Coordinates of C-alpha atoms in Angstrom, one line a residue:
X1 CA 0.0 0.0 0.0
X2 CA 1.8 3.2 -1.0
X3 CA 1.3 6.9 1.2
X4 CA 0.4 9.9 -1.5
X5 CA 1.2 13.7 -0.1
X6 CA 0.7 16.9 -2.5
X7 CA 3.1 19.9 -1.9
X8 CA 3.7 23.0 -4.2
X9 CA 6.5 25.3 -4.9
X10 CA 6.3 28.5 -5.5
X11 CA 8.1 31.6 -6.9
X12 CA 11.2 31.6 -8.9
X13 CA 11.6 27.6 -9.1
X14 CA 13.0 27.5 -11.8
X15 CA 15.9 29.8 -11.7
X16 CA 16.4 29.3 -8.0
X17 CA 17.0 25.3 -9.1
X18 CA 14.2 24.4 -6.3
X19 CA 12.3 22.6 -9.3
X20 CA 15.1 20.3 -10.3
X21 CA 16.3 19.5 -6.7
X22 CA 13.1 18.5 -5.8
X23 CA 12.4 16.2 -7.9
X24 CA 15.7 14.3 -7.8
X25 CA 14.9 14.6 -4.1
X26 CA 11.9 12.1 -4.5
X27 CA 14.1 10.5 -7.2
X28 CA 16.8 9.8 -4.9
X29 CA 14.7 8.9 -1.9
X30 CA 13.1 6.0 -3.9
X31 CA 9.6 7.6 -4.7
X32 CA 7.4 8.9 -7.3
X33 CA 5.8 12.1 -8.3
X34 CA 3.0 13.3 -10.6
X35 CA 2.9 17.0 -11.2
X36 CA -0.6 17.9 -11.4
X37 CA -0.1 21.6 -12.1
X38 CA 2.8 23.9 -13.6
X39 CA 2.5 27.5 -14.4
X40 CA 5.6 29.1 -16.1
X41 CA 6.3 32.9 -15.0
X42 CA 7.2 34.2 -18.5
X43 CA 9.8 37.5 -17.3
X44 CA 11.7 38.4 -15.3
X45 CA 9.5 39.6 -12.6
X46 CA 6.3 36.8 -13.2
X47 CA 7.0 33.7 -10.6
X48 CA 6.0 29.9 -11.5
X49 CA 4.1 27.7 -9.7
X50 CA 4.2 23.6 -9.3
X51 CA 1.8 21.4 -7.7
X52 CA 2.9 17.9 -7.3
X53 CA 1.6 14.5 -6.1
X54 CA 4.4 12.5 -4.0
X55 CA 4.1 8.6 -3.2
X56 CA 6.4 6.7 -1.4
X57 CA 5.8 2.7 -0.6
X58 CA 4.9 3.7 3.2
X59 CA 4.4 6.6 5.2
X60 CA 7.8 6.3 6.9
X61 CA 9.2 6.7 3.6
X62 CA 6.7 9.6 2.3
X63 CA 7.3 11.3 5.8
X64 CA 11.4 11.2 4.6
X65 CA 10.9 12.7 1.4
X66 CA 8.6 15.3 2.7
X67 CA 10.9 16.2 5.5
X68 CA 13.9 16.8 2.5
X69 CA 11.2 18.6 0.4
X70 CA 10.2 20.9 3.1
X71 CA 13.8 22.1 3.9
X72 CA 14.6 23.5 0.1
X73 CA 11.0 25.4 0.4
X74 CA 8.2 23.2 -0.7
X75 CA 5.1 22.9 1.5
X76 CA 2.3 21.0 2.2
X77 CA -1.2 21.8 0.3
X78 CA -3.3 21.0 3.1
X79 CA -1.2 22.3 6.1
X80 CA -2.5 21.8 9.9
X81 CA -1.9 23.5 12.9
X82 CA 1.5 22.7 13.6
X83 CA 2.1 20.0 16.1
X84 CA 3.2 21.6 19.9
X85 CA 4.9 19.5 23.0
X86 CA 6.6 20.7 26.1
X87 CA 9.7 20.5 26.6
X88 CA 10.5 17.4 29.2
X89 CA 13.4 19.2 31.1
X90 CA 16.1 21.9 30.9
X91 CA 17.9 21.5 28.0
X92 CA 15.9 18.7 26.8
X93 CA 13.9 18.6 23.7
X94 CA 10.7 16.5 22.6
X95 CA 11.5 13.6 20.5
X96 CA 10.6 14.6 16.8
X97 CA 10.8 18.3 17.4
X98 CA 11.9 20.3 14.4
X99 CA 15.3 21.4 13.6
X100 CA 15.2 25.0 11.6
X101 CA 16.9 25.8 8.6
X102 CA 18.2 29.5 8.2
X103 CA 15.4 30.6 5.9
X104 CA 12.5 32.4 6.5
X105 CA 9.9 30.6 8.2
X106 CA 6.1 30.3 9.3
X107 CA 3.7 28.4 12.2
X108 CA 0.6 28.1 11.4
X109 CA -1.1 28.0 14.9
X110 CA -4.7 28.0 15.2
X111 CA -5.4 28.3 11.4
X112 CA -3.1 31.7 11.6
X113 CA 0.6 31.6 10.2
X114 CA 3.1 32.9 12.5
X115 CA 6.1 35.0 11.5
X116 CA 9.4 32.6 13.4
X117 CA 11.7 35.6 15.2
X118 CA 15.1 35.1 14.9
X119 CA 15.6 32.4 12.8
X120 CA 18.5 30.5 12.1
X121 CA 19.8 27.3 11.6
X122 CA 19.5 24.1 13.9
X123 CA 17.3 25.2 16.6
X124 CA 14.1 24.6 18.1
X125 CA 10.6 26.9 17.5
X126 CA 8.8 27.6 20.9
X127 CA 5.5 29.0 20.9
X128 CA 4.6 31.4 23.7
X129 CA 1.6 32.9 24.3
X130 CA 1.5 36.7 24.7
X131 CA -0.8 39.2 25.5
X132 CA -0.7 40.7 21.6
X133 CA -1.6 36.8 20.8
X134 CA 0.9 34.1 19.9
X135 CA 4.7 34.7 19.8
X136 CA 7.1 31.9 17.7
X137 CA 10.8 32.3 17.8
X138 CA 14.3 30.1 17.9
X139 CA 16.1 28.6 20.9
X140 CA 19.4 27.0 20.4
X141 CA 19.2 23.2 22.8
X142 CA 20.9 24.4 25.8
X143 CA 18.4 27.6 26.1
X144 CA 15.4 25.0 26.4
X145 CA 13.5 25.3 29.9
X146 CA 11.1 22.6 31.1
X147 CA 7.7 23.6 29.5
X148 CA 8.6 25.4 26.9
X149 CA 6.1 24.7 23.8
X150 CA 8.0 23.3 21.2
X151 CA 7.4 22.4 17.6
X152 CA 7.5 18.9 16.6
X153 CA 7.2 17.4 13.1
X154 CA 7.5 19.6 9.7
X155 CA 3.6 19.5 10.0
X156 CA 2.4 23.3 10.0
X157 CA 5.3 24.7 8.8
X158 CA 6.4 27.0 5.7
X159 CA 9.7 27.7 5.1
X160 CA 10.4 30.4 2.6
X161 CA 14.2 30.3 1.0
X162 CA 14.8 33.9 -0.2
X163 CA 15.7 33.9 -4.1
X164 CA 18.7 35.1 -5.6
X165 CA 18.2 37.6 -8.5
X166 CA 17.2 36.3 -11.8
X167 CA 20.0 39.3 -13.5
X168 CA 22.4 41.5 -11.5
X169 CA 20.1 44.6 -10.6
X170 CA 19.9 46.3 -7.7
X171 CA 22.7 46.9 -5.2
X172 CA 22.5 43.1 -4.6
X173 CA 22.2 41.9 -7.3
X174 CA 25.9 40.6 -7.5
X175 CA 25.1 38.6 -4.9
X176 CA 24.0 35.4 -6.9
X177 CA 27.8 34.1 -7.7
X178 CA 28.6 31.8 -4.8
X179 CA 32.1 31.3 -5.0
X180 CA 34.6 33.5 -7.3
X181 CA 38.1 33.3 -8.2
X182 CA 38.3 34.8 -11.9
X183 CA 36.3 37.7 -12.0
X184 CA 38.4 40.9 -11.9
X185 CA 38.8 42.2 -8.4
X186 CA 38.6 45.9 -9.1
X187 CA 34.6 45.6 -10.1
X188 CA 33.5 43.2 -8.1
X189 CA 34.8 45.0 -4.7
X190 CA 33.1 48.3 -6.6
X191 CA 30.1 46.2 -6.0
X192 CA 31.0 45.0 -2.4
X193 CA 31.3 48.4 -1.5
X194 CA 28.0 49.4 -3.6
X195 CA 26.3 47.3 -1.2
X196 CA 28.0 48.5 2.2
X197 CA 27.0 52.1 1.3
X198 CA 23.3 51.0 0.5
X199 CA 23.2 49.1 3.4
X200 CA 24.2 52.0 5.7
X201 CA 22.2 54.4 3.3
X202 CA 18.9 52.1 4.3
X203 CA 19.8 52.3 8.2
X204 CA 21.0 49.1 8.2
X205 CA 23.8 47.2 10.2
X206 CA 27.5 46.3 8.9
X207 CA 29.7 43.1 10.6
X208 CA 33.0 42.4 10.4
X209 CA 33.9 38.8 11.0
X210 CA 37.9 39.2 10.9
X211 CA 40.6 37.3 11.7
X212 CA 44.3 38.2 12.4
X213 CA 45.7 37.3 8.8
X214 CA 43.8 40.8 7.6
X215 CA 46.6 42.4 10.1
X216 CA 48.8 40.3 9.5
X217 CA 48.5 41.2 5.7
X218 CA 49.2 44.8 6.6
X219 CA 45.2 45.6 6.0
X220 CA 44.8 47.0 9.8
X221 CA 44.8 50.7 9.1
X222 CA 42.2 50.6 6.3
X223 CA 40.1 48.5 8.1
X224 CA 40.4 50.7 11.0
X225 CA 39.4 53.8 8.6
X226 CA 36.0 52.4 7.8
X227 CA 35.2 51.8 11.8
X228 CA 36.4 55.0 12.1
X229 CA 34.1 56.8 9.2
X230 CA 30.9 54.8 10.6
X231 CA 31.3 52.3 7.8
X232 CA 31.2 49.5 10.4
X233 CA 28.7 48.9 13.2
X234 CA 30.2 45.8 15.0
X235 CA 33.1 43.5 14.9
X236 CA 33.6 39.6 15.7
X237 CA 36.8 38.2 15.8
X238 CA 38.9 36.1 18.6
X239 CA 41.8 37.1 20.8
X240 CA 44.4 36.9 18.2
X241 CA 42.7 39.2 16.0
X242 CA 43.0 41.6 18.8
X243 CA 46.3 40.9 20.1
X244 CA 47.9 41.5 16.7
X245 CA 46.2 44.7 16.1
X246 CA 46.9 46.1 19.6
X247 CA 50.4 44.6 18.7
X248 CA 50.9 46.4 15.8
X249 CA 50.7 49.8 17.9
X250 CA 53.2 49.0 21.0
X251 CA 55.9 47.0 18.7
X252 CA 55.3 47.6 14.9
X253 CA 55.2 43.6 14.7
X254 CA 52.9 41.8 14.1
X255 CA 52.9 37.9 15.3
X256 CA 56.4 39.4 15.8
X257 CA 57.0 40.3 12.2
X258 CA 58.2 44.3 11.5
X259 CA 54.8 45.4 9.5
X260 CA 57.5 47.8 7.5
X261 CA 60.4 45.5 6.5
X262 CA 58.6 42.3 7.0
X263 CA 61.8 41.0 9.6
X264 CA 61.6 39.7 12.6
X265 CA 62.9 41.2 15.3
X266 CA 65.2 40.1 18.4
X267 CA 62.7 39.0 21.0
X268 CA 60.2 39.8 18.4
X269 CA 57.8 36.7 18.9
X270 CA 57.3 37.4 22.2
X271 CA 55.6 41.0 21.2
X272 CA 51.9 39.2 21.2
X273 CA 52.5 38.1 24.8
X274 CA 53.9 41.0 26.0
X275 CA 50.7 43.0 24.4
X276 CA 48.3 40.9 26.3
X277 CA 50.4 41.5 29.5
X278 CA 50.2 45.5 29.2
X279 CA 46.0 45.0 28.5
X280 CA 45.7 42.9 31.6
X281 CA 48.1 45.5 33.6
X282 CA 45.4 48.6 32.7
X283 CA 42.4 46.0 33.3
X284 CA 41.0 45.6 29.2
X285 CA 41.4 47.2 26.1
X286 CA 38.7 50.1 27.3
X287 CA 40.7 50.8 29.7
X288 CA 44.3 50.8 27.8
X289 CA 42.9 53.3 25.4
X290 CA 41.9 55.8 27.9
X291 CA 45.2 55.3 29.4
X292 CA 46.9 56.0 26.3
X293 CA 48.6 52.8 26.1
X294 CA 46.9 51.7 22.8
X295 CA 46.8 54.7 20.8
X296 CA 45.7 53.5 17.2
X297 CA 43.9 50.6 15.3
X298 CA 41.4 48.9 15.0
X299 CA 40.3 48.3 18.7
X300 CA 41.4 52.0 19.7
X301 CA 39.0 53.1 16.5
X302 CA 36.2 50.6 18.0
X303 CA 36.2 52.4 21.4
X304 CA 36.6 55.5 20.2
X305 CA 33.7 55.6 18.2
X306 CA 31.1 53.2 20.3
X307 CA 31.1 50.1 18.1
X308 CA 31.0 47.0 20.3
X309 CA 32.8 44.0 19.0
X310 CA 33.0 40.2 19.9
X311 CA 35.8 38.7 20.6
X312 CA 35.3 34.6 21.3
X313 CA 38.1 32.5 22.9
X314 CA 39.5 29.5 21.9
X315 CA 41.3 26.7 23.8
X316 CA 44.7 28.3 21.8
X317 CA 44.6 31.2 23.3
X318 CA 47.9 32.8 25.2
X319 CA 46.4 35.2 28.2
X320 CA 44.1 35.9 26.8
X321 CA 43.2 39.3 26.7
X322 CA 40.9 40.8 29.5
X323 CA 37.7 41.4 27.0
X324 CA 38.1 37.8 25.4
X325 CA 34.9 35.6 26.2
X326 CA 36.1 32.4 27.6
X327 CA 33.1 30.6 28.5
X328 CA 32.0 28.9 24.9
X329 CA 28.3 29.1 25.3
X330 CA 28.5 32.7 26.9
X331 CA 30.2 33.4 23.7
X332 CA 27.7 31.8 21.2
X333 CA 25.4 34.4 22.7
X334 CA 27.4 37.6 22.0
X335 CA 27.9 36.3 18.3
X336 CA 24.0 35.8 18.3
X337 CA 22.9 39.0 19.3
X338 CA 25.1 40.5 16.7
X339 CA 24.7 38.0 14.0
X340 CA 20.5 38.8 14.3
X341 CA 21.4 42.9 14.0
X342 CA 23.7 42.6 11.2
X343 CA 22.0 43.0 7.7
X344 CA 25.4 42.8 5.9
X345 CA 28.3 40.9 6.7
X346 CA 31.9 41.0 5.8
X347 CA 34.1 37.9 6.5
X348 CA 37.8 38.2 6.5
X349 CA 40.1 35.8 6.6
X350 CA 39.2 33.6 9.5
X351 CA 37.5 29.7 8.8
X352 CA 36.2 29.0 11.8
X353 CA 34.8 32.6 13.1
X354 CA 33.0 32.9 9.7
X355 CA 31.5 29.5 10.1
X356 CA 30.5 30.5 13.7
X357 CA 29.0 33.6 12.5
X358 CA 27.6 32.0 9.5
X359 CA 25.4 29.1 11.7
X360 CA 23.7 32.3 13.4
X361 CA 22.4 34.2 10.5
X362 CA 19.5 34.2 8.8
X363 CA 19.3 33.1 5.0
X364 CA 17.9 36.5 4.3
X365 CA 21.3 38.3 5.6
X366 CA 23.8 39.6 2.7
X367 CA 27.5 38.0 3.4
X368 CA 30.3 38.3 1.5
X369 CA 33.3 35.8 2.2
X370 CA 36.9 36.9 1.5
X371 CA 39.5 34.9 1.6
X372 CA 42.9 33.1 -0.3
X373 CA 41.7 29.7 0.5
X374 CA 38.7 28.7 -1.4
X375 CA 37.9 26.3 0.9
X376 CA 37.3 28.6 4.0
X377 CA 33.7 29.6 1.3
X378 CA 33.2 25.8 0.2
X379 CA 32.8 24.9 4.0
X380 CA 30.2 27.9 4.6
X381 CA 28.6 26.9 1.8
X382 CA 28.3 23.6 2.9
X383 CA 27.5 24.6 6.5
X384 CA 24.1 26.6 5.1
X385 CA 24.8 29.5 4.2
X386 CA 23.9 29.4 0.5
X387 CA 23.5 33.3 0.1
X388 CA 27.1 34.3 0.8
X389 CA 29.0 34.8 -2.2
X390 CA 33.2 34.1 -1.9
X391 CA 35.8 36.1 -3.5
X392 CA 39.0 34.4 -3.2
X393 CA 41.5 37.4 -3.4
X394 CA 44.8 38.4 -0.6
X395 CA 43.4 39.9 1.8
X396 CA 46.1 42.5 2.4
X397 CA 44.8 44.2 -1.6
X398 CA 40.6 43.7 -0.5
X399 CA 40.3 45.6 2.1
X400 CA 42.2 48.6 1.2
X401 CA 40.8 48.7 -2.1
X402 CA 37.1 48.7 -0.2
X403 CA 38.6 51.3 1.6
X404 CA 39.8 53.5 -0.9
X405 CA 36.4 52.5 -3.1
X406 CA 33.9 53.2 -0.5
X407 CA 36.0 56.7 1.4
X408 CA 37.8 58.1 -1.9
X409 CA 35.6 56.4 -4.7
X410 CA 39.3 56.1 -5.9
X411 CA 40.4 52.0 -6.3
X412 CA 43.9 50.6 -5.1
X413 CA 43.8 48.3 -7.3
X414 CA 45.1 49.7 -11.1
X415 CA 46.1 46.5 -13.2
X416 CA 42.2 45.0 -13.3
X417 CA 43.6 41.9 -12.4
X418 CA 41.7 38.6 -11.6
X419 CA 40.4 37.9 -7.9
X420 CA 43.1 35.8 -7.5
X421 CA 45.0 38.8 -6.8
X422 CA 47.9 40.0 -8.6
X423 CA 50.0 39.2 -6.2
X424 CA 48.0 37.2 -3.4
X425 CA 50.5 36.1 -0.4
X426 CA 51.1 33.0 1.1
X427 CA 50.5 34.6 4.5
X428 CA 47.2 32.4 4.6
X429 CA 44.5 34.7 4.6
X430 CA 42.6 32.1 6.5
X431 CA 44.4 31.8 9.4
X432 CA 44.5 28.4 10.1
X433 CA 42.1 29.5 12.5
X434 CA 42.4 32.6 14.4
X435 CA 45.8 31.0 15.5
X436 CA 45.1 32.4 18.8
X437 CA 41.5 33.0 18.7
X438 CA 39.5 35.3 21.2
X439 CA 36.8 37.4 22.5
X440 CA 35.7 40.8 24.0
X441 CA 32.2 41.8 25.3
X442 CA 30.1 44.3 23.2
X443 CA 29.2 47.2 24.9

């Protein structure tokens, strides 16, 4: 006896590729569809439409194949109230309970759809009722408390995977590459920075996600420039990042390296742990800037001008700094709040921090991935964040070519050579990661 479902998609399926994954979805998962209904938006704007009949040999199988099919978008044609249990304990989940993707997403709950806050990948949906009605939002495991009303099952739920452009309008429109390495870097960064000024022009929020290969690189000042000119709202990074920047300052090394002749200095690789020393003497990086210890980049530029940064520690960390978050989940918290403000974010040079970053934003959130090593964008990719889009360029030419695009409208870069950089290092803009990462609380 076979088990016969009908879902739909809807919008720009067939651009988007939601069309052919679905079916090779039901392919794949060893059932069988018949589309009953398929209307083809003819431009640009117009949207298509697909109704289809799956059938798997049981309901354990149908239930599978629905359960992929829901996640790229498609829903149910006859949805019901979504299905609700409380949570058993702290920390402890209902069996079945529904794992969020990053994408948009609706409850329906007592016939109504409700809006999910906060969504992003690998949570839980609790419902809460309110005096304004019914409230649904995300809550990572260990925030669960006994009772809470949590979602169970992909019954009553719409997820709604935001659609790349089908040309390259708008001041987003670039953002439908994925991962680059041959356009010419001059022009695409033209449109990086088209982007960061809308998204500033609309009111919106700009993160950093850096890590200490973009000081390393020699890209400190220019990135300090933008914080400085209100081009950047927040920062997250890890200990290192900081370190080297505050570094830079006291010793003109970075990671011990002379930032002018590239040499290492006598006693020259103990700069970083003399750096974190003087910080913990004057009580935090607040602190060593009003003292006058630290005296420029990028962390003197972030407390002069009120923008809070993130700095999350690692198990490699030397000191660490004062304002590094050591407690892991205390730190996934500070990333959160930040990663649900931003509504543009750069990543630069660090693996891990810009997968971190990455698991905590919404689907709907532009992000743009820099880096030398392709792979650092593969694995975000592959981690769910299909709307970032990778430019695989040095580091130490990006940023001050953003600079110079977004505060001069003048580029750095003059030979219109490839995103592979004329000249990219083998510093490893990816640090391998955040060699010593760390953290500092937003204020």
């Amino acid at each position: 006896m076979t088990a016969t479902r009908t879902v739909e998609l809807e919008g720009h399926i067939i651009d988007s590729g939601m069309m052919q994954r679905a079916f090779g979805i039901v392919m794949d998962l060893g059932g069988d569809f018949d589309v009953e209904e398929f209307t083809v938006g003819k431009s640009k704007t117009k949207e298509s439409y697909c109704r289809m009949a799956v059938t798997a040999e049981t309901d354990d199988d149908l239930q599978e194949i629905l359960h992929e099919l829901h996640q790229i978008g498609a829903n149910l044609t006859d949805p019901v109230d979504a299905h609700v249990e409380p949570a058993p304990a702290d920390r402890v989940v209902p069996h079945g309970f529904y794992s969020t993707t990053n994408h948009p997403t609706k409850v329906r709950y007592e016939g109504e759809w409700v809006e999910v806050d906060d969504i992003e990948m690998d949570c839980a949906i609790v419902l809460e009722e309110t005096d304004g009605g019914v409230r649904a939002y995300t809550k990572v495991l260990n925030a669960i408390e006994e009772g809470d009303r949590v979602v169970t099952d992909e019954a009553g739920i719409r997820v709604e995977p935001p659609e790349r452009p089908r040309d390259s309008s708008g001041p987003f429109g670039f953002m439908q590459g994925g991962v680059s390495s041959e356009r010419p870097s001059e022009s695409l960064i033209r449109e990086v920075a088209d982007a960061l000024e809308a998204t500033k022009e609309q009111g919106g929020k700009v993160l950093v996600v850096a890590g200490p290969a973009l000081i390393h690189a020699g890209a400190g000042d220019d990135l300090a420039r933008l914080v400085r000119e209100g081009y950047v709202d927040m920062i997250s990074a890890g200990n290192g990042f900081a370190t080297h920047d505050i570094e830079r300052g006291l010793y003109g090394t970075s990671l011990g390296m002379d930032m002018e002749t590239m040499e290492h200095p006598r006693k020259g690789h103990k700069h970083h742990i003399y750096t974190i020393s003087e910080v913990i003497r004057a009580g935090g990086i607040e602190e060593a800037v009003e003292e006058g210890l630290i005296g420029s980049g990028i962390m003197y530029e972030c407390v002069r001008n009120d923008v809070p940064y993130v700095l999350a520690g690692s198990i490699r960390d030397d000191g660490p700094l004062p304002d590094t978050i050591t407690d892991a989940v205390e730190a996934q918290k500070a990333i959160r709040e930040q990663a649900h403000e931003a509504d543009m974010v750069l990543m630069l040079s660090t693996l891990l921090h810009s997968v971190a970053v990455g698991n905590c934003l919404p689907s709907t959130t532009k992000v743009v991935c820099v880096d030398i090593n392709p792979a650092t964008v593969t694995q975000l990719l592959d981690r769910g964040s299909s709307q970032a889009i990778g430019m695989v360029t040095d580091i130490g030419t990006f940023v001050p070519t953003l600079a110079d695009e977004i505060l001069t409208g003048e580029s750095a870069v003059t030979d219109g050579g490839d995103a592979e950089g004329d000249g990219g290092n083998d510093r490893g803009d990816s640090e391998s990661d955040d060699s010593r990462g760390g953290h500092c609380p937003g204020r």
